[in-house]
Every structure is written in C-alpha cells, then in structure tokens.
Amino acid sequence: MRPPMGMGDRGRGGPHRGPGGPDRGPARTLSELSVTVWLTPENATFYIKNDFLHIKTETYEGRAHLCREFPFELEWEFISVMNEEQAEVGIIKSVSLFEGAGEELLRTELRRRYYAPVIDKILGVKERYGFSYWRVHTAEGNVNFTLHDTYRSIIRASHNRVVLLDVNGNRFEIPDVQALDRKSYKKIELYL
C-alpha cells in the first residue's frame, strides 16, 4: 500500500520519483546534467525505422531528433541529438565523423528538418501594419509569405547569406544577396 502524499510532495510525483513521474526515472544531479556526451561511430549507431531516424547508444535506443547548435554558421557541425522527451542524448562534433551511410542519414535528416527554399528573385514586397508581404521566386516556383517585424525576421547568416523567417516558422534562404538581380536587391536592401 502506498503511503499518503504530504503537502510537500504534491505535484512532484511522490518522494521517490523523478520530476516527470514514475516512468521518467530518478532526478538527475547538476553534475550529471552538465556532462557532454560526444557521439562518435564508436559509441552511437544511426538507422532508419518506420521512416524515422533512430539512434542506439549504451544508454538509449529510440527516436533521434537532430538540432543544429549553430544553425546559420555551422550546418554540419555541433549537432545536438535529442530523444523523444527532448532530453539531449549527446552531441555530434561533425557529421563527417560518421563516414558512409551514417553520414548520409544525418545529412538527409538535417536537410529535411532545416528545409529552406532558396530565393533567386524577389517579385514584390508590400508593408502594412507591421507586416511585410513577400512574393518571391524559388526553384519550386513562386511563393508568397508574410514576415512580422521585418527587420528582426531577416537574419544575416554571413556576409552575403540571408535567412528569412516567416510568421508560420518557415525559412527561406538567399545564399548571396549580391548575386540577386538589381530589382530584387533593391527590394531587400532597405532591410539589410
């Protein structure tokens, strides 16, 4: 029989449970949380199961969610691998460490997660009430999207590379603003 919970135990799952309840395991100490696990081919294997990326390590096997630590500067380095509860399993210093099939799995997943159509022409920009409405041309065809607070939604990822984040969380990329045609450049120049 389970002992009654005291006032101090309410909402915490009882005295012998972790912060997430009985299925989450014991609470981890600060020193355990601050340890960085570097994932390499020697201690981690990536594979596809049911069309999703999975990882197998000594301590975890299951779905793997990849997150770039430096999404604009380092596309293929310092990749955080998260489990289904969004807890970090470890960090990959560089996807090139996983030569062959493992590297291709990681690159494919990162391209899918960070998909950003490349803008090659800006057809029009209109501003109204703090929003800007963009008509652009990409390899996939013409696209319309909206930016809120335009100056903050356009990020200079490098000297010439620009990333635009729309109101729905979609990303669009201009690899080199200097390579745009003159009319397109004039439409974005004000915001750079």
mmCIF file of C-alpha atoms in Angstrom:
data_model
loop_
_atom_site.group_PDB
_atom_site.id
_atom_site.type_symbol
_atom_site.label_atom_id
_atom_site.label_comp_id
_atom_site.label_asym_id
_atom_site.label_seq_id
_atom_site.Cartn_x
_atom_site.Cartn_y
_atom_site.Cartn_z
ATOM 1 C CA MET A 1 0.000 0.000 0.000
ATOM 2 C CA ARG A 2 1.278 3.417 -0.938
ATOM 3 C CA PRO A 3 1.784 5.960 1.868
ATOM 4 C CA PRO A 4 -0.291 9.150 1.607
ATOM 5 C CA MET A 5 1.365 12.119 -0.002
ATOM 6 C CA GLY A 6 2.255 15.023 2.208
ATOM 7 C CA MET A 7 1.693 18.638 1.227
ATOM 8 C CA GLY A 8 5.329 18.975 0.140
ATOM 9 C CA ASP A 9 5.038 16.010 -2.241
ATOM 10 C CA ARG A 10 2.054 17.254 -4.259
ATOM 11 C CA GLY A 11 2.761 17.795 -7.918
ATOM 12 C CA ARG A 12 6.190 16.209 -7.683
ATOM 13 C CA GLY A 13 5.168 12.586 -8.043
ATOM 14 C CA GLY A 14 5.990 11.495 -4.519
ATOM 15 C CA PRO A 15 9.225 11.275 -2.548
ATOM 16 C CA HIS A 16 10.973 8.540 -4.599
ATOM 17 C CA ARG A 17 10.075 9.630 -8.086
ATOM 18 C CA GLY A 18 11.825 11.837 -10.590
ATOM 19 C CA PRO A 19 10.448 15.182 -11.718
ATOM 20 C CA GLY A 20 8.426 13.614 -14.527
ATOM 21 C CA GLY A 21 6.777 10.840 -12.543
ATOM 22 C CA PRO A 22 7.493 7.132 -12.159
ATOM 23 C CA ASP A 23 8.244 6.473 -15.826
ATOM 24 C CA ARG A 24 10.927 9.166 -16.114
ATOM 25 C CA GLY A 25 13.385 7.663 -13.645
ATOM 26 C CA PRO A 26 15.239 9.357 -10.796
ATOM 27 C CA ALA A 27 16.048 13.054 -10.840
ATOM 28 C CA ARG A 28 19.490 13.806 -12.220
ATOM 29 C CA THR A 29 22.010 15.943 -10.378
ATOM 30 C CA LEU A 30 23.514 19.108 -11.829
ATOM 31 C CA SER A 31 26.854 17.372 -12.385
ATOM 32 C CA GLU A 32 25.093 14.600 -14.347
ATOM 33 C CA LEU A 33 23.232 17.157 -16.451
ATOM 34 C CA SER A 34 26.377 19.154 -17.243
ATOM 35 C CA VAL A 35 28.322 16.226 -18.724
ATOM 36 C CA THR A 36 28.573 16.420 -22.512
ATOM 37 C CA VAL A 37 28.387 13.086 -24.299
ATOM 38 C CA TRP A 38 30.231 13.275 -27.622
ATOM 39 C CA LEU A 39 28.645 10.893 -30.115
ATOM 40 C CA THR A 40 31.018 9.052 -32.458
ATOM 41 C CA PRO A 41 30.749 5.934 -34.636
ATOM 42 C CA GLU A 42 32.312 4.007 -31.722
ATOM 43 C CA ASN A 43 29.514 4.806 -29.245
ATOM 44 C CA ALA A 44 26.479 5.575 -31.446
ATOM 45 C CA THR A 45 24.722 3.969 -34.397
ATOM 46 C CA PHE A 46 22.076 5.712 -36.501
ATOM 47 C CA TYR A 47 19.451 3.847 -38.502
ATOM 48 C CA ILE A 48 16.001 4.321 -40.046
ATOM 49 C CA LYS A 49 12.990 2.562 -38.535
ATOM 50 C CA ASN A 50 9.403 3.230 -39.684
ATOM 51 C CA ASP A 51 10.709 6.170 -41.767
ATOM 52 C CA PHE A 52 12.169 7.917 -38.690
ATOM 53 C CA LEU A 53 15.788 8.402 -37.638
ATOM 54 C CA HIS A 54 16.781 6.304 -34.610
ATOM 55 C CA ILE A 55 19.945 6.059 -32.539
ATOM 56 C CA LYS A 56 21.429 3.272 -30.450
ATOM 57 C CA THR A 57 23.928 4.044 -27.669
ATOM 58 C CA GLU A 58 24.892 2.282 -24.437
ATOM 59 C CA THR A 59 22.232 4.224 -22.522
ATOM 60 C CA TYR A 60 19.495 4.943 -25.079
ATOM 61 C CA GLU A 61 17.834 3.398 -28.102
ATOM 62 C CA GLY A 62 14.961 5.134 -29.861
ATOM 63 C CA ARG A 63 13.939 8.097 -31.980
ATOM 64 C CA ALA A 64 16.572 10.728 -32.627
ATOM 65 C CA HIS A 65 15.777 14.388 -33.235
ATOM 66 C CA LEU A 66 18.643 16.467 -34.629
ATOM 67 C CA CYS A 67 19.128 20.101 -33.701
ATOM 68 C CA ARG A 68 21.881 22.380 -35.010
ATOM 69 C CA GLU A 69 23.637 24.223 -32.189
ATOM 70 C CA PHE A 70 24.799 26.903 -34.661
ATOM 71 C CA PRO A 71 22.155 26.714 -37.439
ATOM 72 C CA PHE A 72 23.474 29.585 -39.536
ATOM 73 C CA GLU A 73 27.233 29.258 -39.111
ATOM 74 C CA LEU A 74 27.914 25.513 -38.830
ATOM 75 C CA GLU A 75 25.409 23.426 -40.775
ATOM 76 C CA TRP A 76 27.156 20.053 -40.352
ATOM 77 C CA GLU A 77 28.962 20.512 -37.018
ATOM 78 C CA PHE A 78 27.867 20.536 -33.365
ATOM 79 C CA ILE A 79 24.589 18.690 -33.848
ATOM 80 C CA SER A 80 22.596 18.009 -30.697
ATOM 81 C CA VAL A 81 20.772 14.655 -30.683
ATOM 82 C CA MET A 82 17.584 14.674 -28.612
ATOM 83 C CA ASN A 83 15.340 11.807 -27.548
ATOM 84 C CA GLU A 84 11.520 11.800 -27.726
ATOM 85 C CA GLU A 85 11.266 13.694 -24.412
ATOM 86 C CA GLN A 86 13.582 16.392 -25.829
ATOM 87 C CA ALA A 87 16.398 15.408 -23.474
ATOM 88 C CA GLU A 88 19.843 15.528 -25.020
ATOM 89 C CA VAL A 89 21.391 12.139 -25.777
ATOM 90 C CA GLY A 90 24.659 13.692 -26.929
ATOM 91 C CA ILE A 91 26.382 15.972 -29.428
ATOM 92 C CA ILE A 92 27.958 15.143 -32.776
ATOM 93 C CA LYS A 93 31.073 17.271 -33.390
ATOM 94 C CA SER A 94 30.819 16.749 -37.143
ATOM 95 C CA VAL A 95 28.575 14.553 -39.289
ATOM 96 C CA SER A 96 31.673 13.710 -41.370
ATOM 97 C CA LEU A 97 32.851 11.506 -38.467
ATOM 98 C CA PHE A 98 30.071 9.066 -39.458
ATOM 99 C CA GLU A 99 31.521 8.181 -42.861
ATOM 100 C CA GLY A 100 29.381 6.474 -45.484
ATOM 101 C CA ALA A 101 25.780 5.507 -44.754
ATOM 102 C CA GLY A 102 25.717 7.067 -41.268
ATOM 103 C CA GLU A 103 26.846 10.442 -42.585
ATOM 104 C CA GLU A 104 24.278 10.340 -45.392
ATOM 105 C CA LEU A 105 21.476 9.532 -42.891
ATOM 106 C CA LEU A 106 22.462 12.525 -40.753
ATOM 107 C CA ARG A 107 22.772 14.908 -43.719
ATOM 108 C CA THR A 108 19.401 13.791 -45.138
ATOM 109 C CA GLU A 109 17.669 14.294 -41.782
ATOM 110 C CA LEU A 110 19.224 17.737 -41.279
ATOM 111 C CA ARG A 111 18.272 18.829 -44.809
ATOM 112 C CA ARG A 112 14.701 17.697 -44.147
ATOM 113 C CA ARG A 113 14.461 19.377 -40.756
ATOM 114 C CA TYR A 114 16.068 22.632 -41.863
ATOM 115 C CA TYR A 115 14.488 22.768 -45.315
ATOM 116 C CA ALA A 116 14.644 26.312 -46.705
ATOM 117 C CA PRO A 117 13.681 27.133 -50.291
ATOM 118 C CA VAL A 118 16.314 29.284 -51.998
ATOM 119 C CA ILE A 119 15.044 32.637 -53.228
ATOM 120 C CA ASP A 120 16.508 33.603 -56.596
ATOM 121 C CA LYS A 121 14.237 36.583 -57.336
ATOM 122 C CA ILE A 122 12.107 38.956 -55.249
ATOM 123 C CA LEU A 123 8.986 39.810 -57.221
ATOM 124 C CA GLY A 124 7.382 42.188 -54.750
ATOM 125 C CA VAL A 125 7.269 43.415 -51.142
ATOM 126 C CA LYS A 126 4.389 45.326 -49.537
ATOM 127 C CA GLU A 127 4.265 46.601 -45.969
ATOM 128 C CA ARG A 128 1.122 47.019 -43.913
ATOM 129 C CA TYR A 129 0.587 47.396 -40.132
ATOM 130 C CA GLY A 130 3.958 45.962 -39.048
ATOM 131 C CA PHE A 131 3.849 43.075 -41.518
ATOM 132 C CA SER A 132 5.567 42.717 -44.870
ATOM 133 C CA TYR A 133 4.098 40.563 -47.628
ATOM 134 C CA TRP A 134 6.629 38.954 -49.973
ATOM 135 C CA ARG A 135 6.241 37.469 -53.447
ATOM 136 C CA VAL A 136 9.382 35.580 -54.448
ATOM 137 C CA HIS A 137 10.584 33.049 -56.979
ATOM 138 C CA THR A 138 12.329 29.839 -55.866
ATOM 139 C CA ALA A 139 13.351 26.628 -57.636
ATOM 140 C CA GLU A 140 9.947 25.231 -56.573
ATOM 141 C CA GLY A 141 8.106 28.164 -58.220
ATOM 142 C CA ASN A 142 6.560 31.402 -56.980
ATOM 143 C CA VAL A 143 5.890 31.641 -53.240
ATOM 144 C CA ASN A 144 4.035 34.183 -51.099
ATOM 145 C CA PHE A 145 4.827 34.596 -47.396
ATOM 146 C CA THR A 146 4.482 37.128 -44.600
ATOM 147 C CA LEU A 147 7.086 38.493 -42.196
ATOM 148 C CA HIS A 148 6.227 40.124 -38.885
ATOM 149 C CA ASP A 149 8.697 42.755 -37.678
ATOM 150 C CA THR A 150 10.630 42.512 -40.928
ATOM 151 C CA TYR A 151 13.965 43.792 -39.590
ATOM 152 C CA ARG A 152 14.059 41.014 -36.967
ATOM 153 C CA SER A 153 12.759 38.345 -39.355
ATOM 154 C CA ILE A 154 15.649 38.790 -41.788
ATOM 155 C CA ILE A 155 18.839 37.304 -40.387
ATOM 156 C CA ARG A 156 22.286 37.837 -41.862
ATOM 157 C CA ALA A 157 23.807 34.378 -41.526
ATOM 158 C CA SER A 158 27.105 35.508 -43.077
ATOM 159 C CA HIS A 159 28.389 38.478 -45.060
ATOM 160 C CA ASN A 160 26.128 37.764 -48.067
ATOM 161 C CA ARG A 161 23.871 34.899 -46.893
ATOM 162 C CA VAL A 162 20.425 35.889 -45.599
ATOM 163 C CA VAL A 163 17.697 33.795 -43.950
ATOM 164 C CA LEU A 164 14.086 34.987 -43.774
ATOM 165 C CA LEU A 165 11.750 33.563 -41.086
ATOM 166 C CA ASP A 166 8.040 33.908 -41.874
ATOM 167 C CA VAL A 167 5.097 34.125 -39.457
ATOM 168 C CA ASN A 168 4.492 30.358 -39.750
ATOM 169 C CA GLY A 169 8.080 29.425 -38.817
ATOM 170 C CA ASN A 170 9.132 28.617 -42.390
ATOM 171 C CA ARG A 171 12.642 29.509 -43.516
ATOM 172 C CA PHE A 172 13.694 30.960 -46.853
ATOM 173 C CA GLU A 173 17.297 31.479 -47.864
ATOM 174 C CA ILE A 174 19.220 33.812 -50.135
ATOM 175 C CA PRO A 175 22.733 32.309 -50.360
ATOM 176 C CA ASP A 176 24.223 35.525 -51.797
ATOM 177 C CA VAL A 177 22.227 38.770 -51.783
ATOM 178 C CA GLN A 178 24.890 40.354 -54.014
ATOM 179 C CA ALA A 179 24.036 37.774 -56.719
ATOM 180 C CA LEU A 180 20.380 38.877 -56.898
ATOM 181 C CA ASP A 181 19.303 40.909 -59.920
ATOM 182 C CA ARG A 182 19.239 44.689 -59.408
ATOM 183 C CA LYS A 183 15.442 44.990 -58.918
ATOM 184 C CA SER A 184 15.390 42.137 -56.376
ATOM 185 C CA TYR A 185 18.313 43.579 -54.434
ATOM 186 C CA LYS A 186 16.631 46.996 -54.200
ATOM 187 C CA LYS A 187 13.557 45.352 -52.622
ATOM 188 C CA ILE A 188 15.548 43.761 -49.795
ATOM 189 C CA GLU A 189 18.352 46.325 -49.427
ATOM 190 C CA LEU A 190 16.293 48.501 -47.057
ATOM 191 C CA TYR A 191 16.096 45.634 -44.519
ATOM 192 C CA LEU A 192 19.768 44.611 -44.527
#
